[in-house]
Amino acid sequence: DTAVSQTPKYLVTQMGNDKSIKCEQNLGHDTMYWYKQDSKKFLKIMFSYNNKELIINETVPNRFSPKSPDKAHLNLHINSLELGDSAVYFCASSQPLRRGETQYFGPGTRLLVL
Amino acid sequence: AQTVTQSQPEMSVQEAETVTLSCTYDTSESDYYLFWYKQPPSRQMILVIRQEAYKQQNATENRFSVNFQKAAKSFSLKISDSQLGDAAMYFCAYRRGSGGSNYKLTFGKGTLLTVNP
């Protein structure tokens, strides 16, 4: 049983294209996140949604647009892809108000922009 | 803003021996959580251990334990009886405790652990 799943796992595309990454969690969590891991392995928050409402937007370019159709899904759409967007993108979910909560991560999507 | 610092980019240990990974953090909050995550070559992020700031007792999970020094803002991970499968990138992470809605994880830059047979 996959708790947090992402599709696709690998994405190779040309500069200027538009692409989407999908994320789904079956844990019943209210909050979902997108993190970006750069080439130096540094992980940083991009967005967070709580019950379909955007609560964190960490100065991410407007070309990145998260969409949450329901609390089990958080998709990431990227317009006009640039070379610097190449990274691994992780989706995560949690139930933050539950004491001792943990963020569960998806397997990551490796994006390569050529 | 909270920051997390891992001062050891790389560490190595002999199989069956013990290694300690360092982490320090900076925060003005009193209620928070600290985590160690493991990322093997498969790139899956795996929770290793979690510590709640209000608990004085150090967390332990089998061969993994932490040394949590709240006053010093230090949170080190000790791996005992190291195994080849422990080889991975280890990330220290901070999360605020309660209040508001910003529950993001703030990560350190990671420590790459090599286990030598």
Tab-separated table of C-alpha atoms in Angstrom:
chain	number	residue	atom	x	y	z
A	1	ASP	CA	0.000	0.000	0.000
A	2	THR	CA	1.647	3.215	-1.166
A	3	ALA	CA	1.072	6.041	1.311
A	4	VAL	CA	2.256	8.955	-0.849
A	5	SER	CA	2.609	8.380	-4.567
A	6	GLN	CA	3.936	10.632	-7.315
A	7	THR	CA	3.747	10.388	-11.072
A	8	PRO	CA	5.851	10.383	-13.082
A	9	LYS	CA	9.048	9.251	-11.349
A	10	TYR	CA	11.209	10.578	-14.153
A	11	LEU	CA	10.531	13.469	-16.484
A	12	VAL	CA	12.834	14.602	-19.274
A	13	THR	CA	11.733	17.600	-21.285
A	14	GLN	CA	12.902	20.553	-23.328
A	15	MET	CA	13.261	24.121	-22.158
A	16	GLY	CA	10.103	26.122	-22.606
A	17	ASN	CA	7.736	23.199	-22.235
A	18	ASP	CA	4.949	22.938	-19.656
A	19	LYS	CA	4.755	19.866	-17.441
A	20	SER	CA	2.812	18.565	-14.457
A	21	ILE	CA	3.664	16.271	-11.563
A	22	LYS	CA	0.865	14.537	-9.703
A	23	CYS	CA	0.775	13.568	-6.050
A	24	GLU	CA	-1.736	11.503	-4.119
A	25	GLN	CA	-1.827	10.398	-0.490
A	26	ASN	CA	-4.058	7.745	1.046
A	27	LEU	CA	-3.248	8.540	4.671
A	28	GLY	CA	-6.213	10.796	5.294
A	29	HIS	CA	-3.907	13.719	6.040
A	30	ASP	CA	-5.111	17.306	5.817
A	31	THR	CA	-1.814	18.895	4.788
A	32	MET	CA	0.346	18.299	1.731
A	33	TYR	CA	3.668	19.787	0.672
A	34	TRP	CA	5.989	20.167	-2.268
A	35	TYR	CA	9.748	20.214	-1.645
A	36	LYS	CA	12.534	20.741	-4.162
A	37	GLN	CA	15.897	18.969	-3.861
A	38	ASP	CA	18.578	20.633	-5.942
A	39	SER	CA	21.718	19.173	-7.463
A	40	LYS	CA	23.570	19.623	-4.175
A	41	LYS	CA	20.894	17.586	-2.386
A	42	PHE	CA	19.531	20.598	-0.522
A	43	LEU	CA	15.844	20.208	0.303
A	44	LYS	CA	13.611	23.232	0.516
A	45	ILE	CA	9.884	23.762	0.915
A	46	MET	CA	8.021	25.187	-2.045
A	47	PHE	CA	4.336	24.997	-1.180
A	48	SER	CA	1.970	23.663	1.421
A	49	TYR	CA	-1.773	23.141	1.260
A	50	ASN	CA	-4.091	22.477	4.150
A	51	ASN	CA	-7.539	21.176	3.219
A	52	LYS	CA	-7.124	22.488	-0.327
A	53	GLU	CA	-6.069	25.931	0.896
A	54	LEU	CA	-2.621	27.343	0.118
A	55	ILE	CA	-0.794	28.125	3.365
A	56	ILE	CA	2.878	28.274	2.327
A	57	ASN	CA	4.366	29.766	-0.816
A	58	GLU	CA	8.088	30.153	-0.356
A	59	THR	CA	8.963	32.759	-3.008
A	60	VAL	CA	8.635	30.282	-5.812
A	61	PRO	CA	8.482	31.721	-9.364
A	62	ASN	CA	5.003	32.229	-10.777
A	63	ARG	CA	5.768	29.578	-13.371
A	64	PHE	CA	5.111	27.042	-10.621
A	65	SER	CA	1.446	26.599	-9.790
A	66	PRO	CA	0.205	24.033	-7.299
A	67	LYS	CA	-3.340	22.769	-7.535
A	68	SER	CA	-5.259	20.793	-4.947
A	69	PRO	CA	-8.525	19.364	-6.308
A	70	ASP	CA	-9.164	17.657	-2.967
A	71	LYS	CA	-7.200	17.102	0.208
A	72	ALA	CA	-5.781	13.791	-1.035
A	73	HIS	CA	-4.196	15.329	-4.131
A	74	LEU	CA	-1.666	18.088	-4.704
A	75	ASN	CA	-0.404	18.546	-8.228
A	76	LEU	CA	2.432	20.767	-9.405
A	77	HIS	CA	2.267	22.447	-12.783
A	78	ILE	CA	5.349	24.133	-14.205
A	79	ASN	CA	5.160	26.528	-17.154
A	80	SER	CA	7.991	27.530	-19.468
A	81	LEU	CA	10.508	25.158	-17.983
A	82	GLU	CA	14.064	26.428	-17.493
A	83	LEU	CA	17.362	24.593	-17.096
A	84	GLY	CA	17.462	25.594	-13.417
A	85	ASP	CA	14.230	23.737	-12.764
A	86	SER	CA	16.110	20.451	-13.074
A	87	ALA	CA	15.830	18.852	-9.645
A	88	VAL	CA	14.048	16.170	-7.674
A	89	TYR	CA	10.599	17.216	-6.515
A	90	PHE	CA	9.138	15.550	-3.454
A	91	CYS	CA	5.555	15.534	-2.350
A	92	ALA	CA	4.802	14.944	1.336
A	93	SER	CA	1.790	14.824	3.606
A	94	SER	CA	1.130	15.100	7.324
A	95	GLN	CA	-1.476	15.714	9.958
A	96	PRO	CA	0.307	18.605	11.705
A	97	LEU	CA	-1.990	19.117	14.634
A	98	ARG	CA	-1.566	15.538	15.730
A	99	ARG	CA	1.077	15.476	18.462
A	100	GLY	CA	4.229	13.781	17.235
A	101	GLU	CA	3.144	13.924	13.613
A	102	THR	CA	5.521	12.955	10.862
A	103	GLN	CA	5.721	14.091	7.271
A	104	TYR	CA	5.560	11.160	4.878
A	105	PHE	CA	7.352	11.622	1.597
A	106	GLY	CA	6.602	10.328	-1.848
A	107	PRO	CA	9.326	8.644	-3.924
A	108	GLY	CA	10.266	11.880	-5.694
A	109	THR	CA	10.110	12.959	-9.326
A	110	ARG	CA	13.409	13.570	-11.053
A	111	LEU	CA	12.947	16.381	-13.575
A	112	LEU	CA	15.596	16.998	-16.193
A	113	VAL	CA	15.242	20.026	-18.428
A	114	LEU	CA	17.394	19.947	-21.575
B	1	ALA	CA	13.864	32.274	10.682
B	2	GLN	CA	14.905	28.840	11.754
B	3	THR	CA	18.163	27.405	10.433
B	4	VAL	CA	19.608	23.916	10.617
B	5	THR	CA	23.325	23.286	10.275
B	6	GLN	CA	25.054	19.991	9.579
B	7	SER	CA	28.768	20.654	9.741
B	8	GLN	CA	29.913	17.281	8.405
B	9	PRO	CA	29.354	16.963	4.646
B	10	GLU	CA	30.724	13.412	4.711
B	11	MET	CA	31.407	10.761	7.319
B	12	SER	CA	32.602	7.183	7.155
B	13	VAL	CA	32.389	4.281	9.583
B	14	GLN	CA	33.490	0.685	9.681
B	15	GLU	CA	30.780	-1.932	9.676
B	16	ALA	CA	29.693	-2.843	13.255
B	17	GLU	CA	31.157	0.337	14.726
B	18	THR	CA	29.455	3.471	16.012
B	19	VAL	CA	29.209	6.847	14.321
B	20	THR	CA	27.737	10.171	15.415
B	21	LEU	CA	26.331	12.745	13.016
B	22	SER	CA	26.109	16.343	14.206
B	23	CYS	CA	23.304	18.841	13.848
B	24	THR	CA	22.751	22.263	15.359
B	25	TYR	CA	19.769	24.529	14.894
B	26	ASP	CA	18.687	28.027	15.639
B	27	THR	CA	15.199	28.993	16.756
B	28	SER	CA	13.466	31.394	19.107
B	29	GLU	CA	10.547	29.017	19.632
B	30	SER	CA	10.160	26.737	22.624
B	31	ASP	CA	7.825	24.186	21.059
B	32	TYR	CA	9.239	22.301	18.106
B	33	TYR	CA	10.198	18.923	16.712
B	34	LEU	CA	13.478	17.643	15.380
B	35	PHE	CA	13.905	14.801	12.911
B	36	TRP	CA	16.559	12.744	11.249
B	37	TYR	CA	15.698	11.509	7.771
B	38	LYS	CA	17.697	9.010	5.747
B	39	GLN	CA	17.931	9.163	1.956
B	40	PRO	CA	19.536	6.084	0.390
B	41	PRO	CA	20.496	5.992	-3.308
B	42	SER	CA	16.881	5.075	-4.107
B	43	ARG	CA	16.212	8.742	-3.049
B	44	GLN	CA	13.249	7.773	-0.857
B	45	MET	CA	13.088	9.955	2.261
B	46	ILE	CA	12.824	7.680	5.295
B	47	LEU	CA	12.188	8.911	8.827
B	48	VAL	CA	14.842	7.569	11.174
B	49	ILE	CA	13.967	9.200	14.478
B	50	ARG	CA	11.961	12.071	15.944
B	51	GLN	CA	12.412	14.207	19.059
B	52	GLU	CA	9.874	16.523	20.657
B	53	ALA	CA	11.504	19.547	22.247
B	54	TYR	CA	9.432	19.369	25.426
B	55	LYS	CA	10.656	15.846	26.147
B	56	GLN	CA	13.936	15.733	28.022
B	57	GLN	CA	14.472	12.060	27.355
B	58	ASN	CA	16.499	11.311	24.242
B	59	ALA	CA	14.646	9.374	21.564
B	60	THR	CA	15.816	5.877	20.647
B	61	GLU	CA	14.847	3.595	17.771
B	62	ASN	CA	16.726	0.294	17.823
B	63	ARG	CA	20.332	1.084	16.776
B	64	PHE	CA	19.579	4.785	16.347
B	65	SER	CA	19.593	7.257	19.200
B	66	VAL	CA	19.880	10.994	19.584
B	67	ASN	CA	21.669	13.312	21.970
B	68	PHE	CA	19.311	16.262	22.323
B	69	GLN	CA	20.836	19.261	24.095
B	70	LYS	CA	18.089	21.884	24.099
B	71	ALA	CA	20.084	24.682	25.700
B	72	ALA	CA	22.929	24.174	23.256
B	73	LYS	CA	20.471	23.678	20.354
B	74	SER	CA	22.224	20.509	19.382
B	75	PHE	CA	20.665	17.306	18.039
B	76	SER	CA	23.161	14.594	17.105
B	77	LEU	CA	22.370	11.132	15.754
B	78	LYS	CA	24.251	8.070	16.957
B	79	ILE	CA	24.204	4.922	14.864
B	80	SER	CA	25.407	1.851	16.730
B	81	ASP	CA	26.538	-1.411	15.156
B	82	SER	CA	26.622	0.217	11.727
B	83	GLN	CA	25.410	-1.887	8.824
B	84	LEU	CA	26.050	-1.620	5.106
B	85	GLY	CA	22.410	-0.673	4.652
B	86	ASP	CA	22.940	2.426	6.778
B	87	ALA	CA	24.946	4.027	3.984
B	88	ALA	CA	22.924	7.028	2.857
B	89	MET	CA	22.550	10.787	3.037
B	90	TYR	CA	21.238	11.829	6.445
B	91	PHE	CA	19.251	15.012	6.895
B	92	CYS	CA	18.496	16.788	10.129
B	93	ALA	CA	15.210	18.709	10.053
B	94	TYR	CA	13.277	21.151	12.232
B	95	ARG	CA	9.547	21.780	12.461
B	96	ARG	CA	7.706	24.245	14.649
B	97	GLY	CA	5.410	22.750	17.255
B	98	SER	CA	2.099	24.489	17.347
B	99	GLY	CA	0.336	27.709	16.539
B	100	GLY	CA	-0.344	29.062	13.097
B	101	SER	CA	-0.389	26.829	10.049
B	102	ASN	CA	3.210	26.813	8.824
B	103	TYR	CA	4.454	23.312	9.538
B	104	LYS	CA	7.148	23.061	6.925
B	105	LEU	CA	10.324	21.108	7.549
B	106	THR	CA	13.552	23.097	7.483
B	107	PHE	CA	16.425	20.830	6.491
B	108	GLY	CA	20.159	20.890	6.985
B	109	LYS	CA	22.411	20.315	3.993
B	110	GLY	CA	22.898	16.665	4.799
B	111	THR	CA	25.738	14.319	5.773
B	112	LEU	CA	26.740	11.550	3.397
B	113	LEU	CA	27.513	8.434	5.420
B	114	THR	CA	29.701	5.702	3.965
B	115	VAL	CA	29.873	2.313	5.676
B	116	ASN	CA	33.042	0.348	4.992
B	117	PRO	CA	32.950	-3.472	5.130
